[in-house]
PDB file of C-alpha atoms and ligand atoms in Angstrom:
ATOM      1  CA  MET A   1       0.019  -0.138   0.302  1.00 90.00           C
ATOM      2  CA  ASP A   2       1.453   3.450  -0.993  1.00 95.00           C
ATOM      3  CA  LEU A   3       0.943   5.754   2.577  1.00 98.00           C
ATOM      4  CA  GLY A   4       0.527   8.418   0.605  1.00 98.00           C
ATOM      5  CA  ILE A   5       3.250  10.776   2.067  1.00 98.00           C
ATOM      6  CA  LYS A   6       5.731  10.887   0.040  1.00 98.00           C
ATOM      7  CA  GLY A   7       7.851  13.960   0.155  1.00 98.00           C
ATOM      8  CA  ARG A   8       6.711  14.760   3.636  1.00 98.00           C
ATOM      9  CA  ARG A   9       8.827  16.205   6.362  1.00 98.00           C
ATOM     10  CA  ALA A  10       8.700  14.121  10.023  1.00 99.00           C
ATOM     11  CA  LEU A  11      10.650  14.903  13.009  1.00 99.00           C
ATOM     12  CA  VAL A  12      11.093  11.974  15.222  1.00 99.00           C
ATOM     13  CA  CYS A  13      11.982  12.662  18.509  1.00 98.00           C
ATOM     14  CA  ALA A  14      14.570  10.431  20.838  1.00 98.00           C
ATOM     15  CA  SER A  15      15.366   8.367  17.156  1.00 98.00           C
ATOM     16  CA  SER A  16      18.681   6.825  17.728  1.00 98.00           C
ATOM     17  CA  LYS A  17      17.705   2.963  18.966  1.00 98.00           C
ATOM     18  CA  GLY A  18      14.782   1.238  19.485  1.00 97.00           C
ATOM     19  CA  LEU A  19      10.991   2.286  18.405  1.00 98.00           C
ATOM     20  CA  GLY A  20      11.926   5.744  17.923  1.00 98.00           C
ATOM     21  CA  ARG A  21      14.669   4.653  15.471  1.00 98.00           C
ATOM     22  CA  ALA A  22      12.361   2.121  14.010  1.00 98.00           C
ATOM     23  CA  CYS A  23      10.037   4.822  13.631  1.00 99.00           C
ATOM     24  CA  ALA A  24      12.122   7.161  11.571  1.00 99.00           C
ATOM     25  CA  ALA A  25      13.515   4.301   9.398  1.00 98.00           C
ATOM     26  CA  ALA A  26       9.723   3.416   8.590  1.00 98.00           C
ATOM     27  CA  LEU A  27       8.473   6.928   7.351  1.00 98.00           C
ATOM     28  CA  ALA A  28      11.963   7.248   5.469  1.00 98.00           C
ATOM     29  CA  ALA A  29      11.116   3.896   3.220  1.00 98.00           C
ATOM     30  CA  GLU A  30       7.664   5.210   2.318  1.00 98.00           C
ATOM     31  CA  GLY A  31       9.332   9.081   1.402  1.00 98.00           C
ATOM     32  CA  VAL A  32       9.504  11.477   3.913  1.00 98.00           C
ATOM     33  CA  HIS A  33      12.877  13.652   5.124  1.00 98.00           C
ATOM     34  CA  VAL A  34      13.409  13.013   8.530  1.00 98.00           C
ATOM     35  CA  THR A  35      14.581  14.589  11.328  1.00 98.00           C
ATOM     36  CA  MET A  36      16.107  12.510  13.888  1.00 98.00           C
ATOM     37  CA  THR A  37      16.906  13.437  17.444  1.00 98.00           C
ATOM     38  CA  ALA A  38      19.092  11.643  20.283  1.00 98.00           C
ATOM     39  CA  ARG A  39      21.185  13.362  23.074  1.00 98.00           C
ATOM     40  CA  GLY A  40      24.446  10.686  22.088  1.00 98.00           C
ATOM     41  CA  ALA A  41      25.934  11.955  18.838  1.00 98.00           C
ATOM     42  CA  GLU A  42      27.888   9.692  17.514  1.00 98.00           C
ATOM     43  CA  VAL A  43      24.851   6.183  18.003  1.00 98.00           C
ATOM     44  CA  LEU A  44      22.949   8.823  16.264  1.00 98.00           C
ATOM     45  CA  ALA A  45      24.963   9.572  13.373  1.00 98.00           C
ATOM     46  CA  ASN A  46      25.343   6.269  12.661  1.00 98.00           C
ATOM     47  CA  ALA A  47      21.247   5.260  12.940  1.00 98.00           C
ATOM     48  CA  ALA A  48      20.894   8.470  10.375  1.00 98.00           C
ATOM     49  CA  ALA A  49      23.903   7.159   8.556  1.00 98.00           C
ATOM     50  CA  ASP A  50      22.121   3.488   8.176  1.00 98.00           C
ATOM     51  CA  ILE A  51      18.529   5.342   6.861  1.00 98.00           C
ATOM     52  CA  ARG A  52      19.980   7.133   4.506  1.00 98.00           C
ATOM     53  CA  LYS A  53      22.016   4.642   3.201  1.00 98.00           C
ATOM     54  CA  ALA A  54      18.430   2.408   2.792  1.00 98.00           C
ATOM     55  CA  ASN A  55      16.796   5.355   1.432  1.00 98.00           C
ATOM     56  CA  PRO A  56      19.099   7.608  -0.528  1.00 96.00           C
ATOM     57  CA  GLY A  57      15.482   9.367  -1.678  1.00 94.00           C
ATOM     58  CA  VAL A  58      15.040  11.065   1.431  1.00 98.00           C
ATOM     59  CA  THR A  59      16.772  13.884   3.578  1.00 98.00           C
ATOM     60  CA  VAL A  60      18.156  12.434   7.080  1.00 98.00           C
ATOM     61  CA  THR A  61      19.061  15.273   9.098  1.00 98.00           C
ATOM     62  CA  GLU A  62      20.586  14.974  12.640  1.00 98.00           C
ATOM     63  CA  VAL A  63      20.129  16.886  15.775  1.00 98.00           C
ATOM     64  CA  ALA A  64      22.146  15.556  19.004  1.00 98.00           C
ATOM     65  CA  GLY A  65      20.581  17.458  21.584  1.00 98.00           C
ATOM     66  CA  ASP A  66      18.213  16.089  24.913  1.00 98.00           C
ATOM     67  CA  ILE A  67      14.786  16.978  23.482  1.00 98.00           C
ATOM     68  CA  THR A  68      13.789  17.291  27.547  1.00 98.00           C
ATOM     69  CA  THR A  69      14.849  20.453  27.452  1.00 98.00           C
ATOM     70  CA  PRO A  70      14.111  24.112  25.965  1.00 98.00           C
ATOM     71  CA  ALA A  71      17.383  23.839  23.885  1.00 98.00           C
ATOM     72  CA  GLY A  72      17.276  20.968  22.634  1.00 98.00           C
ATOM     73  CA  ARG A  73      13.180  21.441  21.609  1.00 98.00           C
ATOM     74  CA  GLU A  74      14.959  25.062  19.876  1.00 98.00           C
ATOM     75  CA  ALA A  75      17.794  23.259  17.719  1.00 98.00           C
ATOM     76  CA  ALA A  76      15.367  20.354  16.814  1.00 98.00           C
ATOM     77  CA  LEU A  77      12.506  22.991  15.257  1.00 98.00           C
ATOM     78  CA  LYS A  78      15.664  24.697  14.057  1.00 98.00           C
ATOM     79  CA  ALA A  79      16.515  21.798  11.704  1.00 98.00           C
ATOM     80  CA  CYS A  80      12.468  20.796  11.082  1.00 98.00           C
ATOM     81  CA  PRO A  81      10.635  24.122  11.076  1.00 96.00           C
ATOM     82  CA  ASP A  82       7.465  22.587  10.183  1.00 97.00           C
ATOM     83  CA  PRO A  83       7.136  19.229  10.053  1.00 98.00           C
ATOM     84  CA  ASP A  84       4.064  17.259   8.702  1.00 98.00           C
ATOM     85  CA  ILE A  85       4.811  14.840  11.183  1.00 99.00           C
ATOM     86  CA  LEU A  86       5.565  14.743  14.821  1.00 99.00           C
ATOM     87  CA  ILE A  87       6.907  11.559  16.228  1.00 99.00           C
ATOM     88  CA  ASN A  88       6.982  12.591  20.342  1.00 98.00           C
ATOM     89  CA  ASN A  89       9.908  10.341  21.845  1.00 98.00           C
ATOM     90  CA  ALA A  90      12.154  10.078  24.824  1.00 98.00           C
ATOM     91  CA  GLY A  91      13.841   7.990  27.646  1.00 95.00           C
ATOM     92  CA  GLY A  92      11.434   6.525  30.470  1.00 94.00           C
ATOM     93  CA  PRO A  93      11.722   7.550  34.282  1.00 94.00           C
ATOM     94  CA  PRO A  94      12.934   4.922  36.210  1.00 92.00           C
ATOM     95  CA  PRO A  95      10.863   2.678  38.259  1.00 91.00           C
ATOM     96  CA  GLY A  96      10.988   2.941  41.832  1.00 93.00           C
ATOM     97  CA  ASP A  97       8.507   3.303  45.263  1.00 96.00           C
ATOM     98  CA  PHE A  98       7.036   6.314  44.969  1.00 97.00           C
ATOM     99  CA  ARG A  99       7.673   6.916  48.906  1.00 97.00           C
ATOM    100  CA  ASN A 100      10.607   7.599  47.607  1.00 97.00           C
ATOM    101  CA  TRP A 101       9.942   9.888  45.029  1.00 98.00           C
ATOM    102  CA  THR A 102      11.099  13.826  44.929  1.00 98.00           C
ATOM    103  CA  ARG A 103       9.193  16.445  43.775  1.00 98.00           C
ATOM    104  CA  ASP A 104      12.472  16.852  41.200  1.00 98.00           C
ATOM    105  CA  ASP A 105      11.244  13.606  40.353  1.00 98.00           C
ATOM    106  CA  TRP A 106       8.206  14.033  39.306  1.00 98.00           C
ATOM    107  CA  ILE A 107       9.007  17.123  37.876  1.00 98.00           C
ATOM    108  CA  LYS A 108      11.840  15.663  35.549  1.00 97.00           C
ATOM    109  CA  ALA A 109       9.035  12.826  34.530  1.00 98.00           C
ATOM    110  CA  ILE A 110       6.818  14.811  33.881  1.00 98.00           C
ATOM    111  CA  ASP A 111       8.870  17.487  31.830  1.00 97.00           C
ATOM    112  CA  ALA A 112       9.726  14.299  29.836  1.00 98.00           C
ATOM    113  CA  ASN A 113       6.767  12.388  28.934  1.00 98.00           C
ATOM    114  CA  MET A 114       3.690  15.264  29.422  1.00 98.00           C
ATOM    115  CA  LEU A 115       5.507  19.099  28.669  1.00 98.00           C
ATOM    116  CA  THR A 116       7.633  17.991  25.957  1.00 98.00           C
ATOM    117  CA  PRO A 117       5.216  16.757  23.801  1.00 98.00           C
ATOM    118  CA  ILE A 118       2.888  19.606  24.773  1.00 98.00           C
ATOM    119  CA  GLU A 119       5.966  21.819  23.999  1.00 98.00           C
ATOM    120  CA  LEU A 120       6.647  20.148  20.513  1.00 98.00           C
ATOM    121  CA  ILE A 121       2.445  19.669  19.662  1.00 98.00           C
ATOM    122  CA  LYS A 122       2.472  23.389  20.598  1.00 98.00           C
ATOM    123  CA  ALA A 123       5.201  24.800  18.039  1.00 98.00           C
ATOM    124  CA  THR A 124       3.917  23.050  15.466  1.00 98.00           C
ATOM    125  CA  VAL A 125       0.441  21.884  15.422  1.00 98.00           C
ATOM    126  CA  ASP A 126      -0.894  25.150  13.936  1.00 98.00           C
ATOM    127  CA  GLY A 127       1.383  25.315  10.907  1.00 98.00           C
ATOM    128  CA  MET A 128       0.054  22.082  10.282  1.00 98.00           C
ATOM    129  CA  MET A 129      -3.361  23.150  10.533  1.00 98.00           C
ATOM    130  CA  ALA A 130      -2.722  26.089   8.046  1.00 98.00           C
ATOM    131  CA  ARG A 131      -1.442  23.618   5.813  1.00 98.00           C
ATOM    132  CA  LYS A 132      -4.027  20.749   6.052  1.00 98.00           C
ATOM    133  CA  PHE A 133      -1.707  17.580   6.855  1.00 98.00           C
ATOM    134  CA  GLY A 134      -0.326  16.645  10.508  1.00 98.00           C
ATOM    135  CA  ARG A 135      -0.070  13.661  11.994  1.00 98.00           C
ATOM    136  CA  ILE A 136       1.156  13.560  15.693  1.00 99.00           C
ATOM    137  CA  VAL A 137       2.234  10.642  16.777  1.00 99.00           C
ATOM    138  CA  ASN A 138       2.407  10.682  21.003  1.00 98.00           C
ATOM    139  CA  ILE A 139       5.051   6.471  22.047  1.00 98.00           C
ATOM    140  CA  THR A 140       3.593   6.612  25.274  1.00 98.00           C
ATOM    141  CA  SER A 141       3.424   3.096  27.012  1.00 97.00           C
ATOM    142  CA  ALA A 142       0.801  -0.063  27.754  1.00 96.00           C
ATOM    143  CA  ALA A 143       0.866   1.000  31.665  1.00 94.00           C
ATOM    144  CA  VAL A 144      -1.242   4.139  30.384  1.00 94.00           C
ATOM    145  CA  LYS A 145      -4.081   1.305  30.031  1.00 94.00           C
ATOM    146  CA  SER A 146      -2.705  -1.152  32.610  1.00 93.00           C
ATOM    147  CA  PRO A 147      -0.319   0.856  35.136  1.00 93.00           C
ATOM    148  CA  ILE A 148       2.569  -0.924  36.315  1.00 90.00           C
ATOM    149  CA  GLU A 149       3.141   0.107  40.171  1.00 91.00           C
ATOM    150  CA  ILE A 150       6.788   0.287  40.084  1.00 92.00           C
ATOM    151  CA  LEU A 151       6.127   2.787  37.164  1.00 93.00           C
ATOM    152  CA  GLY A 152       4.320   4.988  38.791  1.00 96.00           C
ATOM    153  CA  LEU A 153       6.129   8.370  36.988  1.00 97.00           C
ATOM    154  CA  SER A 154       5.511   7.162  33.834  1.00 96.00           C
ATOM    155  CA  ASN A 155       1.683   6.136  34.785  1.00 96.00           C
ATOM    156  CA  GLY A 156       1.037   9.287  35.957  1.00 97.00           C
ATOM    157  CA  ALA A 157       3.259  11.891  33.455  1.00 98.00           C
ATOM    158  CA  ARG A 158       1.674   9.857  30.312  1.00 98.00           C
ATOM    159  CA  ALA A 159      -1.470   9.698  31.722  1.00 97.00           C
ATOM    160  CA  GLY A 160      -1.371  13.708  32.134  1.00 97.00           C
ATOM    161  CA  LEU A 161      -0.169  13.559  28.329  1.00 98.00           C
ATOM    162  CA  THR A 162      -2.727  11.759  27.294  1.00 98.00           C
ATOM    163  CA  GLY A 163      -5.668  13.109  28.855  1.00 97.00           C
ATOM    164  CA  PHE A 164      -4.636  16.744  27.348  1.00 97.00           C
ATOM    165  CA  VAL A 165      -4.082  14.871  24.090  1.00 97.00           C
ATOM    166  CA  ALA A 166      -7.852  13.505  23.969  1.00 96.00           C
ATOM    167  CA  GLY A 167      -8.815  16.897  24.431  1.00 95.00           C
ATOM    168  CA  ILE A 168      -6.769  19.002  21.366  1.00 97.00           C
ATOM    169  CA  ALA A 169      -7.133  15.682  19.045  1.00 98.00           C
ATOM    170  CA  ARG A 170     -11.027  16.755  18.312  1.00 97.00           C
ATOM    171  CA  LYS A 171     -10.244  20.269  17.594  1.00 97.00           C
ATOM    172  CA  THR A 172      -7.511  20.047  15.191  1.00 98.00           C
ATOM    173  CA  VAL A 173      -9.144  17.476  12.521  1.00 98.00           C
ATOM    174  CA  ILE A 174     -11.062  19.542  11.608  1.00 98.00           C
ATOM    175  CA  ASN A 175      -7.787  20.848   9.505  1.00 98.00           C
ATOM    176  CA  ASN A 176      -6.954  17.245   8.540  1.00 98.00           C
ATOM    177  CA  VAL A 177      -4.331  16.969  11.803  1.00 98.00           C
ATOM    178  CA  THR A 178      -4.533  13.923  13.431  1.00 98.00           C
ATOM    179  CA  ILE A 179      -3.260  13.014  17.195  1.00 98.00           C
ATOM    180  CA  ASN A 180      -2.841   9.663  18.189  1.00 98.00           C
ATOM    181  CA  GLY A 181      -1.010   7.681  21.211  1.00 98.00           C
ATOM    182  CA  LEU A 182       0.431   4.266  20.695  1.00 98.00           C
ATOM    183  CA  LEU A 183       1.132   2.542  23.277  1.00 98.00           C
ATOM    184  CA  PRO A 184       3.960  -0.261  23.136  1.00 98.00           C
ATOM    185  CA  GLY A 185       3.710  -3.366  25.232  1.00 97.00           C
ATOM    186  CA  PRO A 186       6.907  -5.411  25.477  1.00 96.00           C
ATOM    187  CA  PHE A 187       9.354  -4.585  22.736  1.00 97.00           C
ATOM    188  CA  ASN A 188      13.009  -6.214  22.244  1.00 96.00           C
ATOM    189  CA  THR A 189      14.686  -2.605  22.849  1.00 96.00           C
ATOM    190  CA  ASP A 190      17.691  -1.944  24.578  1.00 93.00           C
ATOM    191  CA  ARG A 191      15.038  -0.559  26.729  1.00 90.00           C
ATOM    192  CA  LEU A 192      13.762  -3.363  27.964  1.00 91.00           C
ATOM    193  CA  ARG A 193      17.051  -5.677  28.068  1.00 93.00           C
ATOM    194  CA  GLY A 194      18.839  -3.109  30.310  1.00 91.00           C
ATOM    195  CA  THR A 195      15.759  -4.063  32.975  1.00 89.00           C
ATOM    196  CA  ALA A 196      16.163  -7.609  32.227  1.00 92.00           C
ATOM    197  CA  LYS A 197      19.199  -7.153  32.728  1.00 92.00           C
ATOM    198  CA  ALA A 198      18.866  -5.571  36.349  1.00 88.00           C
ATOM    199  CA  GLU A 199      16.146  -8.080  37.095  1.00 90.00           C
ATOM    200  CA  ALA A 200      18.546 -10.822  36.508  1.00 93.00           C
ATOM    201  CA  GLU A 201      21.302 -10.137  38.956  1.00 93.00           C
ATOM    202  CA  LYS A 202      18.560  -8.955  41.291  1.00 90.00           C
ATOM    203  CA  ARG A 203      17.465 -12.720  41.272  1.00 94.00           C
ATOM    204  CA  GLY A 204      20.758 -14.532  40.253  1.00 95.00           C
ATOM    205  CA  LEU A 205      20.344 -15.544  36.838  1.00 95.00           C
ATOM    206  CA  THR A 206      20.630 -15.040  33.043  1.00 95.00           C
ATOM    207  CA  ALA A 207      19.453 -11.838  31.467  1.00 94.00           C
ATOM    208  CA  GLU A 208      18.793 -14.383  28.889  1.00 94.00           C
ATOM    209  CA  GLN A 209      17.043 -16.377  30.995  1.00 96.00           C
ATOM    210  CA  ILE A 210      14.953 -13.783  32.191  1.00 96.00           C
ATOM    211  CA  MET A 211      14.009 -12.445  28.413  1.00 96.00           C
ATOM    212  CA  VAL A 212      12.941 -16.468  27.706  1.00 96.00           C
ATOM    213  CA  GLU A 213      10.621 -16.180  30.768  1.00 96.00           C
ATOM    214  CA  ARG A 214       9.454 -13.129  30.334  1.00 95.00           C
ATOM    215  CA  ALA A 215       8.558 -13.441  26.575  1.00 97.00           C
ATOM    216  CA  LYS A 216       6.367 -16.597  27.225  1.00 97.00           C
ATOM    217  CA  LEU A 217       4.303 -14.532  29.939  1.00 96.00           C
ATOM    218  CA  ASN A 218       2.638 -12.715  26.643  1.00 97.00           C
ATOM    219  CA  PRO A 219      -0.093 -13.844  24.356  1.00 98.00           C
ATOM    220  CA  ALA A 220       2.214 -13.727  21.439  1.00 98.00           C
ATOM    221  CA  GLY A 221       5.314 -16.154  23.123  1.00 98.00           C
ATOM    222  CA  ARG A 222       7.960 -13.048  22.352  1.00 98.00           C
ATOM    223  CA  PHE A 223       8.797  -9.930  22.255  1.00 98.00           C
ATOM    224  CA  GLY A 224       7.339  -6.902  19.239  1.00 98.00           C
ATOM    225  CA  ASP A 225       9.979  -6.469  16.719  1.00 98.00           C
ATOM    226  CA  PRO A 226      10.408  -2.696  16.802  1.00 98.00           C
ATOM    227  CA  ASP A 227       9.460  -2.662  13.157  1.00 98.00           C
ATOM    228  CA  GLU A 228       6.231  -3.402  13.967  1.00 98.00           C
ATOM    229  CA  PHE A 229       6.220  -0.267  15.591  1.00 98.00           C
ATOM    230  CA  GLY A 230       7.976   1.821  13.332  1.00 98.00           C
ATOM    231  CA  GLU A 231       5.007   0.454  10.508  1.00 98.00           C
ATOM    232  CA  ALA A 232       2.295   0.492  12.985  1.00 98.00           C
ATOM    233  CA  CYS A 233       3.503   4.472  13.360  1.00 98.00           C
ATOM    234  CA  ALA A 234       3.879   4.732   9.485  1.00 98.00           C
ATOM    235  CA  PHE A 235       0.701   3.919   8.907  1.00 98.00           C
ATOM    236  CA  LEU A 236      -1.263   6.174  11.831  1.00 98.00           C
ATOM    237  CA  CYS A 237       1.041   8.427   9.974  1.00 98.00           C
ATOM    238  CA  SER A 238      -0.016   7.690   6.280  1.00 98.00           C
ATOM    239  CA  ALA A 239      -2.705  10.065   4.413  1.00 98.00           C
ATOM    240  CA  LYS A 240      -5.037   6.992   5.108  1.00 98.00           C
ATOM    241  CA  ALA A 241      -5.136   7.349   8.700  1.00 98.00           C
ATOM    242  CA  GLY A 242      -7.096  10.653   8.718  1.00 98.00           C
ATOM    243  CA  PHE A 243     -10.012   9.832  10.667  1.00 98.00           C
ATOM    244  CA  ILE A 244      -8.189   8.123  13.182  1.00 98.00           C
ATOM    245  CA  THR A 245      -7.475  10.838  16.156  1.00 98.00           C
ATOM    246  CA  GLY A 246      -7.852  10.912  19.574  1.00 98.00           C
ATOM    247  CA  GLN A 247      -6.718   6.858  19.785  1.00 98.00           C
ATOM    248  CA  ASN A 248      -4.590   4.840  22.022  1.00 98.00           C
ATOM    249  CA  ILE A 249      -3.498   2.198  20.040  1.00 98.00           C
ATOM    250  CA  LEU A 250      -1.948  -0.930  22.211  1.00 98.00           C
ATOM    251  CA  LEU A 251       0.762  -2.817  20.670  1.00 98.00           C
ATOM    252  CA  ASP A 252       1.611  -5.096  23.209  1.00 98.00           C
ATOM    253  CA  GLY A 253       0.733  -8.763  21.246  1.00 98.00           C
ATOM    254  CA  GLY A 254      -2.679  -8.724  23.451  1.00 97.00           C
ATOM    255  CA  ALA A 255      -1.058  -8.975  26.763  1.00 97.00           C
ATOM    256  CA  PHE A 256      -3.755  -6.533  27.637  1.00 96.00           C
ATOM    257  CA  PRO A 257      -6.602  -8.545  28.808  1.00 94.00           C
ATOM    258  CA  GLY A 258      -9.672  -6.313  27.886  1.00 91.00           C
ATOM    259  CA  THR A 259     -12.400  -6.352  25.755  1.00 91.00           C
ATOM    260  CA  LEU A 260     -12.166  -2.733  24.826  1.00 86.00           C
TER     261      LEU A 260
HETATM  262  P1  NAP B   1      15.563   2.204  23.703  1.00 75.97           P
HETATM  263  O1  NAP B   1      15.547   1.172  23.304  1.00 75.97           O
HETATM  264  O2  NAP B   1      16.088   2.972  24.888  1.00 75.97           O
HETATM  265  O3  NAP B   1      15.894   3.914  23.166  1.00 75.97           O
HETATM  266  C1  NAP B   1      15.426   5.060  23.583  1.00 75.97           C
HETATM  267  C2  NAP B   1      15.674   6.115  22.786  1.00 75.97           C
HETATM  268  O4  NAP B   1      15.709   7.973  23.243  1.00 75.97           O
HETATM  269  C3  NAP B   1      17.450   6.264  22.199  1.00 75.97           C
HETATM  270  O5  NAP B   1      17.640   6.905  20.757  1.00 75.97           O
HETATM  271  C4  NAP B   1      17.658   7.869  23.281  1.00 75.97           C
HETATM  272  O6  NAP B   1      19.408   8.237  22.890  1.00 75.97           O
HETATM  273  C5  NAP B   1      16.663   8.407  23.409  1.00 75.97           C
HETATM  274  N1  NAP B   1      16.596   9.155  24.714  1.00 75.97           N
HETATM  275  C6  NAP B   1      16.674   8.715  25.442  1.00 75.97           C
HETATM  276  N2  NAP B   1      16.119  10.103  26.208  1.00 75.97           N
HETATM  277  C7  NAP B   1      16.141  11.057  25.411  1.00 75.97           C
HETATM  278  C8  NAP B   1      16.233  12.494  25.332  1.00 75.97           C
HETATM  279  N3  NAP B   1      16.264  13.322  26.686  1.00 75.97           N
HETATM  280  N4  NAP B   1      16.249  13.137  24.463  1.00 75.97           N
HETATM  281  C9  NAP B   1      16.910  12.671  23.235  1.00 75.97           C
HETATM  282  N5  NAP B   1      16.919  11.699  22.898  1.00 75.97           N
HETATM  283  C10 NAP B   1      16.482  11.178  24.413  1.00 75.97           C
HETATM  284  O7  NAP B   1      14.262   3.216  24.320  1.00 75.97           O
HETATM  285  P2  NAP B   1      12.352   2.185  23.439  1.00 75.97           P
HETATM  286  O8  NAP B   1      12.196   0.652  24.137  1.00 75.97           O
HETATM  287  O9  NAP B   1      12.631   2.501  22.233  1.00 75.97           O
HETATM  288  O10 NAP B   1      11.803   3.361  24.710  1.00 75.97           O
HETATM  289  C11 NAP B   1      11.124   4.299  23.931  1.00 75.97           C
HETATM  290  C12 NAP B   1      10.015   4.698  24.797  1.00 75.97           C
HETATM  291  O11 NAP B   1       9.033   3.796  24.285  1.00 75.97           O
HETATM  292  C13 NAP B   1      10.671   4.985  26.495  1.00 75.97           C
HETATM  293  O12 NAP B   1       9.469   5.850  26.407  1.00 75.97           O
HETATM  294  C14 NAP B   1       9.596   3.863  27.109  1.00 75.97           C
HETATM  295  O13 NAP B   1       9.862   4.087  28.075  1.00 75.97           O
HETATM  296  C15 NAP B   1       8.617   3.734  25.941  1.00 75.97           C
HETATM  297  N6  NAP B   1       8.219   2.197  26.152  1.00 75.97           N
HETATM  298  C16 NAP B   1       8.957   1.146  26.130  1.00 75.97           C
HETATM  299  C17 NAP B   1       8.507  -0.342  26.024  1.00 75.97           C
HETATM  300  C18 NAP B   1       9.656  -1.430  25.622  1.00 75.97           C
HETATM  301  O14 NAP B   1       8.854  -2.877  25.494  1.00 75.97           O
HETATM  302  N7  NAP B   1      10.494  -0.775  24.594  1.00 75.97           N
HETATM  303  C19 NAP B   1       7.015  -0.403  26.616  1.00 75.97           C
HETATM  304  C20 NAP B   1       6.678   0.281  27.033  1.00 75.97           C
HETATM  305  C21 NAP B   1       6.380   1.644  26.840  1.00 75.97           C
HETATM  306  P3  NAP B   1      19.993   8.560  23.797  1.00 75.97           P
HETATM  307  O15 NAP B   1      20.101   8.035  25.168  1.00 75.97           O
HETATM  308  O16 NAP B   1      21.237   8.638  23.411  1.00 75.97           O
HETATM  309  O17 NAP B   1      19.399  10.321  23.671  1.00 75.97           O
END
């Protein structure tokens, strides 16, 4: 299927690795010019070079910086001032016990996973509406639908973003600008492998054993492949998906047991 977005411009935040990178790659494969960001310049440059090589017809621009800071957002928007597609993403907050979290811990989580996407939406949505095309995808988490106790900082900040978006997504669609959340369950990325390593150390097992154990817990019997996430994201960003807005779409292999 031709997704109808060849020649569009996308700002894909936090995209040197994992889900963000997969979104950038899937969009580039559709002929979208992509601007990628991450803090680590070297990994970002390598990821951008790979995507450039695989898609010689598109422009791939990389901007190193922390997207959760005003300077990081300014640099990203300078490189891609009027995106047609915005993929909001950043690292997730650390797990822990809410009794130990300070106000600063909360502000950091809210800054990264709620206020940063809101700032980027604010900076880009009016231009999209004026041009009568825009696709905004917020990468959040399956924890938005089924919170995980130790991820309280993530549950709280992402629920705030989800509530905010639910209101505005019904106002932008009149101008063909959609805003949706993509909610990853367990995807095989560095982040997931990192948490497996930490659990393995605690339990005296290997990270590989933990990965096998966790994969078996999913109805699909496996983790998601980041490419599957990227392709779903590209579809949501497509010209075909203009009637989907304000939705929170789970990609979790069926792990959430609800009907709706
Ligand atoms: P990942 O493999 O660790 O990749 C994270 C990417 O984001 C890297 O490119 C990283 O590069 C970049 N990044 C992190 N913080 C950043 C910042 N402040 N500014 C700019 N770039 C930043 O993680 P992932 O698994 O793709 O996860 C992406 C998001 O989905 C996270 O919020 C995570 O909590 C959420 N999520 C993931 C899963 C899963 O199973 N993978 C499940 C639920 C939710 P630098 O470190 O160089 O900046």
